[in-house]
Tab-separated table of C-alpha atoms and ligand atoms in Angstrom:
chain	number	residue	atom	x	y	z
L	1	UNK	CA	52.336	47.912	-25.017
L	2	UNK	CA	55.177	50.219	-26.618
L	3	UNK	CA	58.135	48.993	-25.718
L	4	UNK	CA	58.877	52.611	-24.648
L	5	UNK	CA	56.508	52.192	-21.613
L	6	UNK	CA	57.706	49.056	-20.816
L	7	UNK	CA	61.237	49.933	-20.234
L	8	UNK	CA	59.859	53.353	-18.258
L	9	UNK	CA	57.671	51.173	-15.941
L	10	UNK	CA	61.105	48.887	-15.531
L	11	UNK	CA	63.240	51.298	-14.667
L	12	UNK	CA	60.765	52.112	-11.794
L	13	UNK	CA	63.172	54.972	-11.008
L	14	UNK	CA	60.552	57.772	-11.594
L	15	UNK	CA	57.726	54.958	-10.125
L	16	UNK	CA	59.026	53.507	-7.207
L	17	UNK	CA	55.216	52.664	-6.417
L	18	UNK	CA	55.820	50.251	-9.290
L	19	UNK	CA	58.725	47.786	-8.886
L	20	UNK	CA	57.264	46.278	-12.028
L	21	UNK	CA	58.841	42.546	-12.662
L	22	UNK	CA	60.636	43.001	-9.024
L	23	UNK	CA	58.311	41.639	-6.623
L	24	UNK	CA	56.011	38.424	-6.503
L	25	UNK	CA	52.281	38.456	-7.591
L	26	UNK	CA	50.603	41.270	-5.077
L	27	UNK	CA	47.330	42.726	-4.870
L	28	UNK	CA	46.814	45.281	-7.743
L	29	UNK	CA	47.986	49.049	-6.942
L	30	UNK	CA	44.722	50.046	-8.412
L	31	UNK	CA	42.225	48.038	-8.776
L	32	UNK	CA	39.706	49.718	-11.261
L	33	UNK	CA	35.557	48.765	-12.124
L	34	UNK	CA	34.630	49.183	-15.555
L	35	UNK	CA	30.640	49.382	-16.069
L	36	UNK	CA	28.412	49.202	-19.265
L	37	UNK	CA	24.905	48.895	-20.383
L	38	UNK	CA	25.692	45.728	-22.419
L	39	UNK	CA	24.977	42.460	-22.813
L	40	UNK	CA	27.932	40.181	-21.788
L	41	UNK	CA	28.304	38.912	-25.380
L	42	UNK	CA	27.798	42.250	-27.060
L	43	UNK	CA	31.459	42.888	-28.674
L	44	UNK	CA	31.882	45.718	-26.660
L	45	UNK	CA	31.397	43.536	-23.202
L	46	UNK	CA	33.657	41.650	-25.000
L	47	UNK	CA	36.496	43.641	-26.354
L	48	UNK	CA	36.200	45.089	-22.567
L	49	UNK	CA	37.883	42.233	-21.551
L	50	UNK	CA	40.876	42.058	-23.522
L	51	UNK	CA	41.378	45.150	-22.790
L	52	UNK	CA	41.485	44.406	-18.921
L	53	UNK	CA	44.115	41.844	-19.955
L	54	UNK	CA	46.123	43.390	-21.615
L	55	UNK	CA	46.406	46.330	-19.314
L	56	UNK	CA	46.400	43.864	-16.447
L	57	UNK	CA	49.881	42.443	-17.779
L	58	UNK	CA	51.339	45.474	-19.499
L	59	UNK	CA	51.352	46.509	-16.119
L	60	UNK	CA	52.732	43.548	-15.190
L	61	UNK	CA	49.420	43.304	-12.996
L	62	UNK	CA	49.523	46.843	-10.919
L	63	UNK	CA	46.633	47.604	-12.601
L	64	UNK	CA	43.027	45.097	-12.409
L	65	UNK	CA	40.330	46.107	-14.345
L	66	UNK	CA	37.081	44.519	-13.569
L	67	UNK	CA	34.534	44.784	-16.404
L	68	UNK	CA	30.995	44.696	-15.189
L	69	UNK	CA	28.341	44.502	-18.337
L	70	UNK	CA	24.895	44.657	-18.168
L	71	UNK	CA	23.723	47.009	-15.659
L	72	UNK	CA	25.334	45.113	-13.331
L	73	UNK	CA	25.676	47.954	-11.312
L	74	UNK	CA	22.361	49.998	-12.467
L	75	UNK	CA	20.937	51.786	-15.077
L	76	UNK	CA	23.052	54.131	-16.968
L	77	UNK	CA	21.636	57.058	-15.002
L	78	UNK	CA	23.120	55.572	-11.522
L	79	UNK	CA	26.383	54.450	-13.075
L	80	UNK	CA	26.973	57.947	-14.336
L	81	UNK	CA	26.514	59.201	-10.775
L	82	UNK	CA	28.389	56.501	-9.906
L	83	UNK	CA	31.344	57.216	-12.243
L	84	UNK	CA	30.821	61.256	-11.000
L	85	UNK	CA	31.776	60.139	-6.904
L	86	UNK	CA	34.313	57.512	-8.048
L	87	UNK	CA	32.128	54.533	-6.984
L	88	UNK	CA	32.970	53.614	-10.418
L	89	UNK	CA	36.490	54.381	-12.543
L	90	UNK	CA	35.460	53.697	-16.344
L	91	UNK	CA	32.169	53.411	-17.523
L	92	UNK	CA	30.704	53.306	-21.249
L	93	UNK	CA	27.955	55.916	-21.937
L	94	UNK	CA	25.920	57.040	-24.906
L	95	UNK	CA	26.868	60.525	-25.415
L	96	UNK	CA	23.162	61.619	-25.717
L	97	UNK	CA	22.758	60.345	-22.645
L	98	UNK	CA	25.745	62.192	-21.262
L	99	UNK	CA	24.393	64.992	-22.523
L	100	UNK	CA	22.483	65.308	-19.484
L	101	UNK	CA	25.334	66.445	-17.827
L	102	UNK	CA	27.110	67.987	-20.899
L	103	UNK	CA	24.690	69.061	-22.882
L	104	UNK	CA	27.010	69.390	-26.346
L	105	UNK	CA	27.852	65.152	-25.620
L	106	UNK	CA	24.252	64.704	-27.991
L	107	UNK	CA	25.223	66.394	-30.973
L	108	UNK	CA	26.519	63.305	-32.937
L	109	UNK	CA	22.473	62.098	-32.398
L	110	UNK	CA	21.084	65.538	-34.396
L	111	UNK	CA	18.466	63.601	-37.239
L	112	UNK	CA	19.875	62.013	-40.430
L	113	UNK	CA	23.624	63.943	-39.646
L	114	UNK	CA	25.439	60.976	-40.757
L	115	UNK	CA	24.412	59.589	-44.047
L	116	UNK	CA	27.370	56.640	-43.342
L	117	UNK	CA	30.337	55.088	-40.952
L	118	UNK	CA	32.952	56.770	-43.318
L	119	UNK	CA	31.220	60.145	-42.168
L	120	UNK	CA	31.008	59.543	-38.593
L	121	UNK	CA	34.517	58.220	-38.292
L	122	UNK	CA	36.049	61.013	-40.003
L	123	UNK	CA	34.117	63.319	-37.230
L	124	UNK	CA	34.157	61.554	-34.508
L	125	UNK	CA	37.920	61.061	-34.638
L	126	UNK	CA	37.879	64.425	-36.196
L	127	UNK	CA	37.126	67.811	-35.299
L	128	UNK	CA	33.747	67.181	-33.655
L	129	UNK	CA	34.951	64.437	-31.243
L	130	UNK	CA	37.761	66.897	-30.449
L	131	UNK	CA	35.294	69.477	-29.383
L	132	UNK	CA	32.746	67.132	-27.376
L	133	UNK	CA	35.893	65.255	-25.398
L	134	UNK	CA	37.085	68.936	-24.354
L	135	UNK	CA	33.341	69.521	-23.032
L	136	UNK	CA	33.279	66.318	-21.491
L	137	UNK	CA	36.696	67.228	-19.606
L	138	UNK	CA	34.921	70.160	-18.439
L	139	UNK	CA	32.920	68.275	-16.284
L	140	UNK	CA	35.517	66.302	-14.720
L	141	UNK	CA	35.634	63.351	-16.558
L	142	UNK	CA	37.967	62.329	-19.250
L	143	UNK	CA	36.836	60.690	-22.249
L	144	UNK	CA	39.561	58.571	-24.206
L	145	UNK	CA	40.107	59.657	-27.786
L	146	UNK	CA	38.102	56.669	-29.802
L	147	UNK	CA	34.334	56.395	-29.252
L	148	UNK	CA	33.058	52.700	-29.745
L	149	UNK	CA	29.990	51.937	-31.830
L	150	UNK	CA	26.756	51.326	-31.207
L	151	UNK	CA	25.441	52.416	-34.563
L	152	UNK	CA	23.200	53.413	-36.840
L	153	UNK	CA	19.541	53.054	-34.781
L	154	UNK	CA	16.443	51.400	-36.929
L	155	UNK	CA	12.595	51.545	-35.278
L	156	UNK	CA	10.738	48.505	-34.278
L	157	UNK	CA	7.518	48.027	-33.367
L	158	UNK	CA	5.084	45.353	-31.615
L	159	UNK	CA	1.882	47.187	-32.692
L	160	UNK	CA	2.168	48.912	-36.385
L	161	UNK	CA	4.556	48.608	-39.185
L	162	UNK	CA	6.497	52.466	-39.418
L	163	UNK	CA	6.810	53.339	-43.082
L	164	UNK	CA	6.784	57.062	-42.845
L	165	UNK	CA	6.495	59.609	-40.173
L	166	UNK	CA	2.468	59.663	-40.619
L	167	UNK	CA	2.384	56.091	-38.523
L	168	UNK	CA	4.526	57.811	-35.645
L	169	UNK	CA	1.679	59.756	-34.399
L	170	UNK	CA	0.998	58.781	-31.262
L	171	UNK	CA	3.137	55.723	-31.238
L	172	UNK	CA	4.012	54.849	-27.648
L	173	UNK	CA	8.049	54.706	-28.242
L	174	UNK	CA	10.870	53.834	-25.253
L	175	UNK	CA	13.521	56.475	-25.706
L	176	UNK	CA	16.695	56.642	-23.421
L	177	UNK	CA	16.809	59.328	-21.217
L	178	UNK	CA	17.915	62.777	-22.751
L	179	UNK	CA	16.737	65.473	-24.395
L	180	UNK	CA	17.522	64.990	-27.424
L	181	UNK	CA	16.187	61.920	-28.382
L	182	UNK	CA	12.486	62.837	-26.440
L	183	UNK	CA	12.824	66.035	-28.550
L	184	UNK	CA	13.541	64.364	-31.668
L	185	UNK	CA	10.327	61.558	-31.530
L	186	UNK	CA	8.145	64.673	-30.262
L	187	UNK	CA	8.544	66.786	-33.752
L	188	UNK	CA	8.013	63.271	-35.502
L	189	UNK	CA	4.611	63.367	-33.597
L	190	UNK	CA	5.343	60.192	-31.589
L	191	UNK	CA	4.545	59.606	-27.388
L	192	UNK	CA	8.377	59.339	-26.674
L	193	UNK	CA	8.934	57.448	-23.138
L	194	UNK	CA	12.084	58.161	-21.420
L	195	UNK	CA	13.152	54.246	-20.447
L	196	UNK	CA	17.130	53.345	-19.441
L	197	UNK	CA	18.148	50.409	-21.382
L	198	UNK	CA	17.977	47.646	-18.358
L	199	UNK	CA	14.639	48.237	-18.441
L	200	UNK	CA	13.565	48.072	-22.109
L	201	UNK	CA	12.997	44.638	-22.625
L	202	UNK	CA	10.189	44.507	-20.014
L	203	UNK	CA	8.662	47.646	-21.445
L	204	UNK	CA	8.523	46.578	-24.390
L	205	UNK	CA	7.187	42.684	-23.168
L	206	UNK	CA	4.024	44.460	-21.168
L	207	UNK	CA	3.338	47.131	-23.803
L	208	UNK	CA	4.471	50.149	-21.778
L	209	UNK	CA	6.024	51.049	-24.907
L	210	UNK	CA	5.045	50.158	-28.288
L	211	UNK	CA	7.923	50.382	-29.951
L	212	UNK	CA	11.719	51.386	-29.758
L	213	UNK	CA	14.912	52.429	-31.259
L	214	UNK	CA	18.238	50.576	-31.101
L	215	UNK	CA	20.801	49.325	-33.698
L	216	UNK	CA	20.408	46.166	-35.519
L	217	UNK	CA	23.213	44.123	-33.399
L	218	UNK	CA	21.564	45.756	-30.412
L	219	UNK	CA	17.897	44.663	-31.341
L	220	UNK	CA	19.864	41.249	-31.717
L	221	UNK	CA	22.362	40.453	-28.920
L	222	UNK	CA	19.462	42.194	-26.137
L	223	UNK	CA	16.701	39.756	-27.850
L	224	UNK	CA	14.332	42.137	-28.502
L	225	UNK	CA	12.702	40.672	-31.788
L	226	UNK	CA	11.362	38.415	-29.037
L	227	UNK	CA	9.005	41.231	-28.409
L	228	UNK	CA	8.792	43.174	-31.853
L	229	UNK	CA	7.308	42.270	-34.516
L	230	UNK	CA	8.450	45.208	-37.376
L	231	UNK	CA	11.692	46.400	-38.308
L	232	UNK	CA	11.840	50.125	-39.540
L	233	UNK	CA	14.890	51.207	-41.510
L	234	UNK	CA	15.212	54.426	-40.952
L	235	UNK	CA	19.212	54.577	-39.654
L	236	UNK	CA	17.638	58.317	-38.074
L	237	UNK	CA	20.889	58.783	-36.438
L	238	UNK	CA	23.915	57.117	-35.296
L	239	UNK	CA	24.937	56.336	-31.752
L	240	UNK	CA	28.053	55.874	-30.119
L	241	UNK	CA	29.941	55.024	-26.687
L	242	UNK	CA	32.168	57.275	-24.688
L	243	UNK	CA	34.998	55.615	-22.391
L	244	UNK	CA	34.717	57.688	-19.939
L	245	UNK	CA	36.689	57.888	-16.800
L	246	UNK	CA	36.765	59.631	-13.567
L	247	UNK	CA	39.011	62.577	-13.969
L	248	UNK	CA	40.410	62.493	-9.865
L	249	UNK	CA	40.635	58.689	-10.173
L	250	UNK	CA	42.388	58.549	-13.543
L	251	UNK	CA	44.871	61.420	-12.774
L	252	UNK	CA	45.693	59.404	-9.275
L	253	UNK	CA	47.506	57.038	-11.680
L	254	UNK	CA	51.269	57.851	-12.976
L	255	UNK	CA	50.976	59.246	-16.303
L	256	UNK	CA	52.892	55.891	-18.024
L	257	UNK	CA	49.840	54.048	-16.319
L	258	UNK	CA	47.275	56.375	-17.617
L	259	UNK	CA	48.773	55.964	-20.954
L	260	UNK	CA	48.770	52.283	-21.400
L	261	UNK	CA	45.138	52.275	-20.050
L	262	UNK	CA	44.083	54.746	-22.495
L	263	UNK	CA	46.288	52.854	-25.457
L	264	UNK	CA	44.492	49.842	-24.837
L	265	UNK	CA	41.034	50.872	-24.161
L	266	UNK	CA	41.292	52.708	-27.906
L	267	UNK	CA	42.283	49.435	-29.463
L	268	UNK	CA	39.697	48.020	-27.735
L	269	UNK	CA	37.174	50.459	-29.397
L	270	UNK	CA	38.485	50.137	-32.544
L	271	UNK	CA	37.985	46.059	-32.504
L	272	UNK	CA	35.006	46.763	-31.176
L	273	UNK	CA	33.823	48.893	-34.173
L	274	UNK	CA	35.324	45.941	-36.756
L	275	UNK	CA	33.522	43.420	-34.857
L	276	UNK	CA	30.005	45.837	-35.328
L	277	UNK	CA	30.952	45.991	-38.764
L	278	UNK	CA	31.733	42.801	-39.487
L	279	UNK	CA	27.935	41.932	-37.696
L	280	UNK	CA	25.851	44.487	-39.971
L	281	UNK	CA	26.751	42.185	-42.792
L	282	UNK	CA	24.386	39.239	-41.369
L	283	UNK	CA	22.369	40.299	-39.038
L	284	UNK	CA	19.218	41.548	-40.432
L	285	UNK	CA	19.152	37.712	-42.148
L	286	UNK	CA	19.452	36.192	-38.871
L	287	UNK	CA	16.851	38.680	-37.538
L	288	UNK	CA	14.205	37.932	-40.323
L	289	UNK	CA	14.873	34.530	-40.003
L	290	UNK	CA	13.608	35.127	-36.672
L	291	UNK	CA	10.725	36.549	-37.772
L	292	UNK	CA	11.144	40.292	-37.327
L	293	UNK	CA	9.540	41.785	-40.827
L	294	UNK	CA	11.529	44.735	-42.172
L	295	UNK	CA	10.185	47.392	-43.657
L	296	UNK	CA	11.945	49.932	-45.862
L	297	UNK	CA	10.917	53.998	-45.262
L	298	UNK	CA	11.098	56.764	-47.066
L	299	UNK	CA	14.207	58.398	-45.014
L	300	UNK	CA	13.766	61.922	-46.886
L	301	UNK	CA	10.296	62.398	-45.052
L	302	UNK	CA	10.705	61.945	-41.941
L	303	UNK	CA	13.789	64.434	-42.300
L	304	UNK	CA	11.200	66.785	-43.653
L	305	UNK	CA	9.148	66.188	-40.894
L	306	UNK	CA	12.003	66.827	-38.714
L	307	UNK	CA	12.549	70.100	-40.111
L	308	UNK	CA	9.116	71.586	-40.619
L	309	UNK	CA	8.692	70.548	-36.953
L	310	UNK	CA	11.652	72.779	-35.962
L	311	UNK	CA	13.208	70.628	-35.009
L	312	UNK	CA	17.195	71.927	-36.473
L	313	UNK	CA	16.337	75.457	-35.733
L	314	UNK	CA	15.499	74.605	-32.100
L	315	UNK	CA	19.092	72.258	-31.816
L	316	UNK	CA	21.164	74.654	-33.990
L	317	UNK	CA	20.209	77.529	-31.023
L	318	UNK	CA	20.640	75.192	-28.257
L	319	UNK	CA	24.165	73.679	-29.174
L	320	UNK	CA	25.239	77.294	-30.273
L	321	UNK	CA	26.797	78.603	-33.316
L	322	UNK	CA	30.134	77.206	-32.556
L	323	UNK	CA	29.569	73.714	-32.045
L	324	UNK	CA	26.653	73.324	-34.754
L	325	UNK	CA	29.384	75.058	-37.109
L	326	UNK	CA	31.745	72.069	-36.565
L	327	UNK	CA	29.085	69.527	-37.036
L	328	UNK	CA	27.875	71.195	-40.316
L	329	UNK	CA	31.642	71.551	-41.255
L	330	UNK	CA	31.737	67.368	-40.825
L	331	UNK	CA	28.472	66.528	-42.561
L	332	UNK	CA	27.115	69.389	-44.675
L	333	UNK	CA	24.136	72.461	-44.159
L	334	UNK	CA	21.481	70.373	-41.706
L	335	UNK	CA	19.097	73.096	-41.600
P	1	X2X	O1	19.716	52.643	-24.326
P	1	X2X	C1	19.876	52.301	-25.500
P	1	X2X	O2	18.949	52.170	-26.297
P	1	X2X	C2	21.275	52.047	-25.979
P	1	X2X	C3	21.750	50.716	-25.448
P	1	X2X	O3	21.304	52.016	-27.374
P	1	X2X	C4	22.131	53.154	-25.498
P	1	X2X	O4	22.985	52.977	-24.692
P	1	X2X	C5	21.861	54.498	-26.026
């Protein structure tokens, strides 16, 4: 914690709530639930929990963060309804999967935007993070400045091996919920089927779905080459996790407080995307090892397919000139 902080929170003058280092071990002053769709060993379940601690004892423990991965406490529809009443404080979510409350929270998913990390750092930290964060706010939440990764998201399949968009037609693929994904897998000709994550293993196990989409540490760390048998890499867009907080709840807390809980959590996230990283370099070995057969595709087709399907036209009117004109600005023309 900034040393700066630390001697604020001391003096306690401007924080009396905070005698910080002046009383005996005490039941937090706000005690705080952190939620994700994770699994527990997935880096960002992980990197969750340092964060706790370190916030716990910059705070010199006013403030306990309890980090509860896995859809502990639902699917990632109830925890954002959740995190709306302030049943929950901070919660991780997709920002495709926001977009069902703020519809602009998708537009880092639009097809084949990002060709690599170096391009979706530079924007997401950039100009178009800037602009999604200030629709998210909007909607009272707050989103903290870094996004964490989930990445770059490759098909598999239990049924047929995916080579171009031809052998989507028809294929029964789990999608999460929002818009934009279903939209995206209709043009492509696919049977999209609108899943939450917590349930995607079973889907996939019975055969409700066919097939889905996830990055390759995802497809890993959730087990699901247990119940795929082909690998499909088509990286068709990249995927990342808002921090998001309840705007009422976070605001509650002195603004020294709110800083060293946003501080942190943005470390976090950017461990979290090292540690991602770090895992792309080995983990389609370790998942062929396993048996999952890869399969490389011919990416430039099923962007054609995206586009003689309508599919930018259609996204470009719905996110509006403004915000399409800061994506394009990041990545180059899409249409
Ligand atoms: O639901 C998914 O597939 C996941 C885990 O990648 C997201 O949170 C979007």
């Amino acid at each position: 914690m900034p040393a700066l902080n630390r001697r604020a929170l001391l003096a306690g003058a401007t924080l009396p709530l905070f005698a910080i280092g002046t009383r005996p071990s005490r039941a937090a002053d706000f005690s705080l639930k952190l939620a994700n769709n994770s699994p527990v060993t997935h880096p960002q379940s992980v990197r969750q929990q340092e964060a706790a601690a370190r916030i716990k004892k910059a705070t010199n423990g006013a403030v306990d963060i309890q980090v509860f991965p896995n859809n502990q406490l639902g699917s990632d529809t109830d925890m954002l309804s959740q995190l709306r009443s302030g049943a929950i404080d901070l919660f991780t979510l997709s920002g495709l999967i926001l977009s069902t409350l703020v519809p602009a929270a998708s537009i880092n998913g639009v097809g084949f935007a990002f060709k690599d990390y170096d391009s979706v750092w530079k924007a997401m930290d950039g100009k178009l993070g800037a602009y999604v964060r200030g629709e998210i706010d909007k909607r009272g939440l707050v989103a903290m400045d870094k996004i964490w990764d989930n990445g770059f998201r490759q098909i598999t399949s239990s049924t047929r091996a995916i080579k171009g968009p031809d052998d989507l037609k028809g294929f029964k693929i789990r999608v999460p919920v929002s818009p934009l994904w279903t939209s995206m897998f209709q043009a492509l000709g696919a049977s999209p089927i609108s899943i939450n994550f917590a349930e995607v293993y079973s889907a996939l196990q019975t055969k409700i779905a066919e097939g889905q989409e996830n990055p390759l540490s995802l497809i890993q760390i959730a087990k699901l080459y247990e119940v795929q048998k082909y690998c499909s890499m088509t990286s068709h867009m990249w995927d990342g996790f808002w921090m998001l907080a309840n705007k009422r709840g976070f605001q509650s807390m002195p603004p020294d407080i709110q800083k060293i809980v946003a501080t942190e959590l943005n470390k976090s996230a950017l461990d979290e995307r090292a540690d991602i990283a770090k895992l792309n370099d080995s983990v389609a070995d370790d998942l062929k090892s396993k048996g999952l057969q890869f399969i490389e595709v011919d990416k430039p087709a099923f962007r054609a397919a995206l586009k003689s399907a309508g599919f930018y036209a259609e996204w470009k009117k719905k996110y509006g000139d403004e915000a399409w004109g800061i994506l394009e600005s990041e990545v180059g023309t899409l249409s």
